[in-house]
Short mmCIF file of C-alpha atoms in Angstrom, two decimals:
data_model
loop_
_atom_site.label_atom_id
_atom_site.label_comp_id
_atom_site.label_asym_id
_atom_site.label_seq_id
_atom_site.Cartn_x
_atom_site.Cartn_y
_atom_site.Cartn_z
CA MET D 183 0.00 0.05 -0.08
CA MET D 184 1.27 3.52 -0.91
CA THR D 185 1.14 6.38 1.34
CA SER D 186 1.13 10.27 0.58
CA ASN D 187 4.79 10.86 -0.39
CA ALA D 188 4.75 8.27 -3.46
CA LEU D 189 1.10 9.15 -4.22
CA ALA D 190 1.90 12.82 -4.50
CA ALA D 191 4.92 12.23 -6.80
CA LEU D 192 2.97 10.02 -8.91
CA ASN D 193 -0.40 11.47 -8.88
CA ASP D 194 -0.91 11.99 -12.69
CA TYR D 195 0.14 8.06 -13.26
CA TRP D 196 -2.24 5.06 -12.80
CA SER D 197 -0.45 2.33 -11.08
CA TYR D 198 -0.07 -0.90 -13.12
CA SER D 199 -2.63 -2.83 -11.12
CA GLU D 200 -4.78 0.04 -10.67
CA TYR D 201 -5.04 0.71 -14.66
CA LEU D 202 -5.65 -3.04 -15.37
CA ARG D 203 -8.45 -2.91 -12.52
CA LEU D 204 -10.10 0.06 -13.85
CA HIS D 205 -9.95 -1.19 -17.75
CA PRO D 206 -11.05 -4.81 -17.70
CA GLU D 207 -10.66 -4.93 -21.57
CA GLN D 208 -7.01 -3.75 -21.15
CA ASN D 209 -6.37 -6.50 -18.70
CA ALA D 210 -7.80 -9.12 -21.09
CA LEU D 211 -5.43 -7.62 -23.76
CA THR D 212 -2.45 -7.64 -21.52
CA GLU D 213 -3.00 -11.14 -20.49
CA GLN D 214 -3.28 -12.22 -24.14
CA LEU D 215 -0.01 -10.39 -24.98
CA ASP D 216 1.76 -12.15 -21.93
CA ARG D 217 0.63 -15.63 -23.34
CA GLN D 218 2.29 -14.66 -26.60
CA VAL D 219 5.44 -13.49 -24.83
CA GLN D 220 5.82 -16.80 -23.11
CA ALA D 221 4.99 -18.87 -25.94
CA GLU D 222 7.28 -19.96 -28.91
CA PRO D 223 7.12 -17.32 -31.74
CA GLU D 224 4.54 -17.83 -34.49
CA PRO D 225 6.02 -16.51 -37.56
CA LEU D 226 3.83 -14.56 -40.08
CA LYS D 227 3.08 -16.62 -43.15
CA THR D 228 3.74 -13.78 -45.42
CA ALA D 229 6.28 -11.05 -44.59
CA PRO D 230 4.78 -7.54 -44.80
CA GLN D 231 6.62 -4.57 -46.15
CA PRO D 232 9.73 -3.66 -43.95
CA ILE D 233 9.04 -1.31 -41.06
CA LYS D 234 11.24 1.38 -39.58
CA ILE D 235 11.95 1.26 -35.79
CA SER D 236 14.00 4.23 -34.24
CA VAL D 237 15.39 3.57 -30.70
CA VAL D 238 16.62 6.46 -28.52
CA VAL D 239 17.26 5.23 -24.88
CA PRO D 240 19.80 5.90 -22.07
CA GLY D 241 21.80 2.87 -22.70
CA GLU D 242 25.22 3.84 -21.70
CA GLN D 243 25.07 2.20 -18.09
CA ILE D 244 26.46 -0.73 -16.15
CA SER D 245 23.04 -2.25 -16.43
CA ASP D 246 22.81 -4.15 -19.59
CA TYR D 247 18.86 -3.79 -19.51
CA TRP D 248 18.67 -1.51 -22.58
CA GLN D 249 21.03 -3.19 -24.96
CA ARG D 250 19.52 -6.66 -24.04
CA ASN D 251 16.03 -5.56 -24.75
CA ILE D 252 16.95 -4.37 -28.22
CA LEU D 253 18.68 -7.49 -28.91
CA ALA D 254 15.63 -9.56 -27.81
CA LEU D 255 13.34 -7.24 -29.76
CA GLU D 256 15.27 -7.72 -33.02
CA ARG D 257 15.84 -11.51 -32.46
CA ARG D 258 12.09 -11.91 -31.84
CA LEU D 259 11.02 -9.80 -34.86
CA GLN D 260 13.41 -12.21 -37.08
CA ALA D 261 11.69 -15.18 -35.55
CA LEU D 262 8.28 -13.63 -36.30
CA ASN D 263 9.26 -13.09 -40.06
CA ILE D 264 8.94 -9.45 -39.67
CA GLN D 265 11.43 -7.28 -41.94
CA TYR D 266 12.70 -4.07 -40.26
CA GLU D 267 15.16 -1.39 -40.16
CA LEU D 268 16.43 -0.26 -36.97
CA GLU D 269 18.21 3.06 -36.12
CA GLN D 270 19.44 3.25 -32.45
CA VAL D 271 20.92 6.09 -30.37
CA THR D 272 22.15 5.57 -26.89
CA THR D 273 22.93 8.18 -24.29
CA ARG D 274 24.17 8.57 -20.91
CA PRO D 275 20.92 8.97 -18.36
CA ASN D 276 20.00 12.69 -18.10
CA ASN D 277 22.85 13.80 -20.27
CA ASP D 278 23.27 14.69 -24.00
CA ILE D 279 19.61 16.24 -24.04
CA ARG D 280 20.42 18.19 -27.18
CA GLU D 281 21.63 15.17 -28.90
CA GLN D 282 18.63 13.04 -27.66
CA SER D 283 16.18 15.77 -29.08
CA ALA D 284 18.04 15.95 -32.41
CA SER D 285 17.61 12.19 -32.79
CA LEU D 286 13.99 12.06 -31.74
CA TYR D 287 13.08 14.78 -34.21
CA ALA D 288 15.10 13.04 -36.96
CA ALA D 289 13.07 9.89 -36.22
CA LEU D 290 9.84 11.82 -36.73
CA ARG D 291 11.17 13.52 -39.83
CA ASP D 292 12.55 10.24 -41.35
CA GLY D 293 9.14 8.68 -41.03
CA ALA D 294 9.72 6.03 -38.36
CA ASP D 295 6.92 3.62 -38.02
CA TYR D 296 7.63 2.99 -34.21
CA LEU D 297 9.74 5.15 -31.97
CA ILE D 298 11.05 3.54 -28.87
CA PHE D 299 11.89 6.11 -26.03
CA THR D 300 11.49 6.46 -22.22
CA LEU D 301 9.85 8.81 -19.94
CA ASN D 302 11.86 10.08 -16.74
CA SER D 303 11.87 13.85 -16.90
CA VAL D 304 9.79 16.92 -17.78
CA ARG D 305 11.78 17.38 -20.90
CA HIS D 306 11.07 13.79 -22.04
CA ARG D 307 7.43 14.63 -21.37
CA LYS D 308 7.34 17.77 -23.54
CA PHE D 309 8.72 15.68 -26.45
CA ILE D 310 6.12 12.92 -25.96
CA ASN D 311 3.47 15.41 -26.05
CA HIS D 312 4.64 16.50 -29.43
CA VAL D 313 4.85 12.82 -30.78
CA LEU D 314 1.26 12.22 -29.51
CA SER D 315 -0.07 15.27 -31.52
CA GLN D 316 1.16 13.52 -34.74
CA ASN D 317 -0.56 10.42 -36.33
CA LYS D 318 2.19 8.48 -38.26
CA THR D 319 4.99 7.40 -35.73
CA LYS D 320 3.67 5.07 -33.07
CA LEU D 321 5.19 5.72 -29.49
CA ILE D 322 6.63 2.72 -27.35
CA LEU D 323 7.63 4.03 -23.94
CA GLN D 324 10.30 1.69 -22.35
CA ASN D 325 10.82 1.32 -18.73
CA ILE D 326 7.64 2.66 -17.64
CA THR D 327 4.41 0.70 -16.92
CA THR D 328 2.16 3.37 -15.26
CA PRO D 329 -0.12 5.25 -17.78
CA VAL D 330 -0.24 8.99 -17.63
CA LYS D 331 -3.76 9.95 -16.69
CA SER D 332 -3.67 13.22 -18.54
CA TRP D 333 -3.04 11.43 -21.87
CA GLN D 334 -6.27 9.28 -21.44
CA GLY D 335 -7.91 9.10 -24.88
CA ASN D 336 -4.50 9.52 -26.69
CA GLN D 337 -2.01 7.27 -25.02
CA PRO D 338 1.13 6.05 -26.49
CA PHE D 339 1.04 2.91 -28.46
CA LEU D 340 2.58 0.89 -25.64
CA TYR D 341 4.10 1.34 -22.38
CA VAL D 342 6.44 -1.58 -21.56
CA GLY D 343 8.99 -2.44 -18.77
CA PHE D 344 9.12 -4.08 -15.39
CA ASP D 345 6.69 -2.38 -12.82
CA HIS D 346 9.08 -0.09 -10.75
CA GLN D 347 6.58 -0.20 -7.84
CA GLU D 348 6.19 -3.85 -7.99
CA GLY D 349 9.78 -4.50 -7.97
CA SER D 350 10.37 -1.94 -5.11
CA LEU D 351 7.57 -3.72 -3.05
CA ALA D 352 9.20 -7.13 -3.40
CA LEU D 353 12.48 -5.72 -2.14
CA ALA D 354 10.68 -4.02 0.84
CA ASP D 355 9.04 -7.32 1.64
CA HIS D 356 12.74 -9.03 1.57
CA PHE D 357 14.13 -6.36 3.90
CA ASN D 358 11.21 -6.48 6.24
CA ALA D 359 11.44 -10.31 6.54
CA ARG D 360 15.14 -9.80 6.97
CA TYR D 361 14.84 -7.58 9.91
CA PRO D 362 11.64 -8.38 11.62
CA GLN D 363 12.53 -6.10 14.66
CA GLY D 364 13.14 -3.10 12.39
CA ALA D 365 16.13 -1.54 10.55
CA ALA D 366 18.11 1.71 10.18
CA TYR D 367 18.50 2.40 6.47
CA SER D 368 19.31 4.97 3.96
CA VAL D 369 18.10 5.44 0.39
CA LEU D 370 20.31 6.19 -2.73
CA TYR D 371 17.83 7.64 -5.27
CA PHE D 372 18.55 7.62 -9.11
CA SER D 373 18.56 11.15 -10.42
CA GLN D 374 15.40 13.25 -9.85
CA GLY D 375 12.46 12.00 -11.81
CA TYR D 376 9.89 9.28 -12.21
CA VAL D 377 12.27 6.35 -11.59
CA SER D 378 13.41 7.64 -8.26
CA ASP D 379 9.68 8.53 -7.42
CA ALA D 380 8.44 5.04 -8.26
CA ARG D 381 11.36 3.17 -6.80
CA GLY D 382 12.56 5.17 -3.92
CA ASP D 383 9.40 6.64 -2.62
CA THR D 384 7.55 3.55 -3.01
CA PHE D 385 10.23 1.46 -1.09
CA ILE D 386 10.22 3.97 1.85
CA ASP D 387 6.32 4.05 2.07
CA ALA D 388 6.29 0.23 2.26
CA MET D 389 8.96 0.32 4.99
CA ASN D 390 6.97 2.93 6.86
CA ASN D 391 4.33 0.51 7.22
CA HIS D 392 6.42 -1.25 10.08
CA SER D 393 6.95 1.37 12.63
CA HIS D 394 10.24 -0.03 14.01
CA ASN D 395 12.00 1.01 10.53
CA HIS D 396 14.08 3.97 10.57
CA LEU D 397 14.89 6.07 7.54
CA VAL D 398 18.32 7.63 8.28
CA SER D 399 19.06 9.73 5.24
CA ALA D 400 18.33 9.95 1.42
CA TYR D 401 20.34 11.36 -1.30
CA TYR D 402 19.56 12.06 -4.94
CA THR D 403 22.30 11.05 -7.23
CA LYS D 404 23.15 11.86 -10.93
CA GLY D 405 22.16 8.30 -11.83
CA ASP D 406 25.89 7.04 -12.15
CA GLN D 407 28.51 5.21 -10.22
CA ALA D 408 30.74 8.24 -9.14
CA SER D 409 27.63 10.09 -7.73
CA GLY D 410 26.53 6.82 -6.02
CA TYR D 411 30.03 6.57 -4.60
CA GLU D 412 29.97 10.04 -3.17
CA ALA D 413 26.50 9.92 -1.69
CA ALA D 414 27.01 6.51 -0.15
CA LYS D 415 30.31 7.69 1.25
CA ALA D 416 28.57 10.65 3.02
CA MET D 417 25.80 8.30 4.40
CA LEU D 418 28.38 5.96 5.95
CA ASN D 419 30.55 8.80 7.23
CA ASN D 420 27.42 10.50 8.92
CA ASN D 421 26.12 7.42 10.39
CA GLU D 422 27.95 4.69 12.34
CA LYS D 423 24.79 2.68 12.75
CA LEU D 424 23.28 1.68 9.39
CA ASP D 425 21.73 -1.71 8.55
CA PHE D 426 21.47 -1.53 4.86
CA ILE D 427 21.56 1.03 1.98
CA TYR D 428 18.51 0.71 -0.65
CA ALA D 429 19.89 1.66 -4.03
CA CYS D 430 17.40 2.47 -6.74
CA ALA D 431 19.49 1.65 -9.64
CA THR D 432 22.59 -0.63 -10.72
CA ASP D 433 25.00 2.10 -11.40
CA VAL D 434 24.54 3.84 -7.83
CA ALA D 435 24.55 0.42 -6.11
CA PHE D 436 28.05 -0.28 -7.64
CA GLY D 437 29.04 3.18 -6.43
CA ALA D 438 27.85 2.19 -2.89
CA ILE D 439 29.91 -1.16 -2.95
CA ASN D 440 33.01 0.97 -3.67
CA ALA D 441 32.30 3.16 -0.88
CA LEU D 442 31.60 0.11 1.65
CA ASP D 443 34.95 -1.28 0.62
CA ASP D 444 36.88 2.02 0.90
CA LEU D 445 35.47 2.48 4.35
CA ASN D 446 35.50 -1.01 5.52
CA ARG D 447 31.91 -1.18 6.14
CA HIS D 448 30.95 -4.57 4.91
CA GLU D 449 28.34 -5.03 7.70
CA VAL D 450 26.07 -2.73 5.79
CA VAL D 451 23.84 -4.70 3.39
CA ILE D 452 23.45 -3.28 -0.20
CA ASN D 453 20.87 -4.15 -2.84
CA GLY D 454 20.83 -4.16 -6.71
CA TRP D 455 17.76 -3.26 -8.90
CA GLY D 456 17.17 -5.25 -11.97
CA GLY D 457 19.31 -8.19 -11.94
CA GLY D 458 21.37 -7.75 -15.05
CA SER D 459 24.63 -9.62 -15.73
CA ALA D 460 26.93 -7.20 -13.78
CA GLU D 461 24.64 -7.55 -10.61
CA LEU D 462 24.36 -11.21 -10.84
CA ASP D 463 28.11 -11.48 -11.12
CA ALA D 464 28.35 -9.30 -8.02
CA LEU D 465 26.02 -11.38 -6.11
CA GLN D 466 28.06 -14.47 -6.78
CA ARG D 467 31.16 -12.64 -5.52
CA GLY D 468 29.35 -11.45 -2.48
CA ASP D 469 29.58 -7.70 -3.22
CA LEU D 470 25.83 -7.37 -3.41
CA ASP D 471 23.47 -9.06 -0.92
CA VAL D 472 20.04 -9.08 -2.85
CA THR D 473 18.43 -7.66 -5.94
CA VAL D 474 15.22 -7.83 -7.72
CA MET D 475 15.78 -9.60 -10.97
CA ARG D 476 13.80 -8.75 -14.29
CA MET D 477 13.00 -11.66 -16.51
CA ASN D 478 14.81 -9.15 -18.94
CA ASP D 479 13.93 -10.32 -22.48
CA ASP D 480 10.02 -10.37 -21.78
CA THR D 481 9.93 -6.73 -22.52
CA GLY D 482 12.02 -6.97 -25.92
CA VAL D 483 9.75 -10.07 -27.00
CA ALA D 484 6.60 -7.99 -25.80
CA MET D 485 7.45 -5.04 -28.05
CA ALA D 486 8.11 -7.44 -31.03
CA GLU D 487 4.65 -9.27 -30.33
CA ALA D 488 2.95 -5.97 -30.00
CA ILE D 489 4.10 -4.99 -33.42
CA LYS D 490 3.10 -8.15 -34.98
CA ARG D 491 -0.35 -7.72 -33.42
CA ASP D 492 -0.43 -4.07 -34.80
CA LEU D 493 0.67 -5.50 -38.36
CA GLN D 494 -2.16 -7.95 -38.10
CA ASP D 495 -4.85 -5.19 -37.24
CA GLN D 496 -5.27 -6.72 -33.77
CA ALA D 497 -5.83 -4.58 -30.71
CA VAL D 498 -2.61 -3.94 -28.73
CA PRO D 499 -2.63 -3.37 -24.98
CA VAL D 500 -1.79 0.09 -23.43
CA VAL D 501 0.56 -1.49 -20.98
CA TYR D 502 2.63 -4.61 -20.30
CA SER D 503 4.80 -5.43 -17.31
CA GLY D 504 7.25 -8.45 -17.30
CA ARG D 505 8.01 -10.76 -14.40
CA PHE D 506 10.55 -10.51 -11.37
CA GLU D 507 12.48 -12.74 -8.95
CA ILE D 508 14.29 -11.87 -5.59
CA VAL D 509 17.63 -13.30 -5.84
CA THR D 510 20.17 -13.17 -2.85
CA LYS D 511 23.81 -14.00 -2.53
CA GLU D 512 22.88 -17.21 -0.75
CA ASP D 513 21.13 -18.65 -3.69
CA SER D 514 22.63 -21.69 -5.36
CA PRO D 515 24.50 -21.24 -8.88
CA GLU D 516 21.92 -23.74 -10.13
CA ARG D 517 18.92 -21.25 -9.30
CA ILE D 518 20.80 -18.34 -10.66
CA ASN D 519 21.66 -20.18 -13.94
CA ALA D 520 18.04 -21.34 -14.39
CA LEU D 521 16.73 -17.84 -13.96
CA LYS D 522 19.49 -16.65 -16.43
CA LYS D 523 18.45 -18.85 -18.93
CA GLN D 524 14.68 -17.62 -18.69
CA ALA D 525 15.75 -13.80 -18.48
CA PHE D 526 18.05 -13.70 -21.12
CA ARG D 527 16.67 -16.37 -23.57
CA TYR D 528 16.96 -14.15 -26.64
CA SER D 529 19.97 -11.81 -25.64
CA ASP D 530 22.69 -14.39 -24.62
#
């Protein structure tokens, strides 16, 4: 259950579960798409005309989520006998706004059939409003599964990702079970924006449901390893008693790991968020304690299957979220390898 902080930050979004509950017809479409995602591909008998796909995403991160998703998308499109041209631009999160904007407008000018982008900031939202006002290019918003209320009646073609709130609540359940008597913890946010609101505030609200938990401090970062390191170092220097640091993203978690090493504070537990290859390696080394692992390729496959439905003039759901698993450093190599096989079935 979410309380006022997260609700205030996310008040123009429907939560994933709320949207599907309020729109039963969408719930049915999402379930149909999920069945296609989990099934073997059914190729089109006749290949349609090649489609143009433009991808503009913040892929230059330690997390391999973005790169794997595009690889899964391409391989599933090939398996579905869909011919395509794909143009891709990857940037650092929150940097290169001018380059990002130029690439986005170029995609529209060049007549892309589908544009894959994300929504994490006010600048993103302004551009998305522009795309929604034109009729040719269909917009797929990656890494967001909470439809925007004010776009009702003119939603993007598809919101697709792994629901940030659901994943954060799974981590909160883990930490509440790990510290039944309560814990002193700090939060390392991503940069200011939607992801921090959905992951960080949701987690804090869930921890607040247990009165013995104590939020000691919370820091925003630039979303990268260096700023994660500096923020974690400040947290640790200011607090001798800290049970764990909750990190909202892979890069900031890796910065925190370096700070824990430098200050010899290995008693402080640290989580990852997403369970990509780098996080799973860190878990197996014992550097990370726990992560919420996305079944990563679900969303690349979902984008491909949604495009197939569109090409066949079938209805496409507004929103789709992939599956999660909690993974800890105590898990056996056999379990982790089995999860990798599911998660990276196209991108390995």
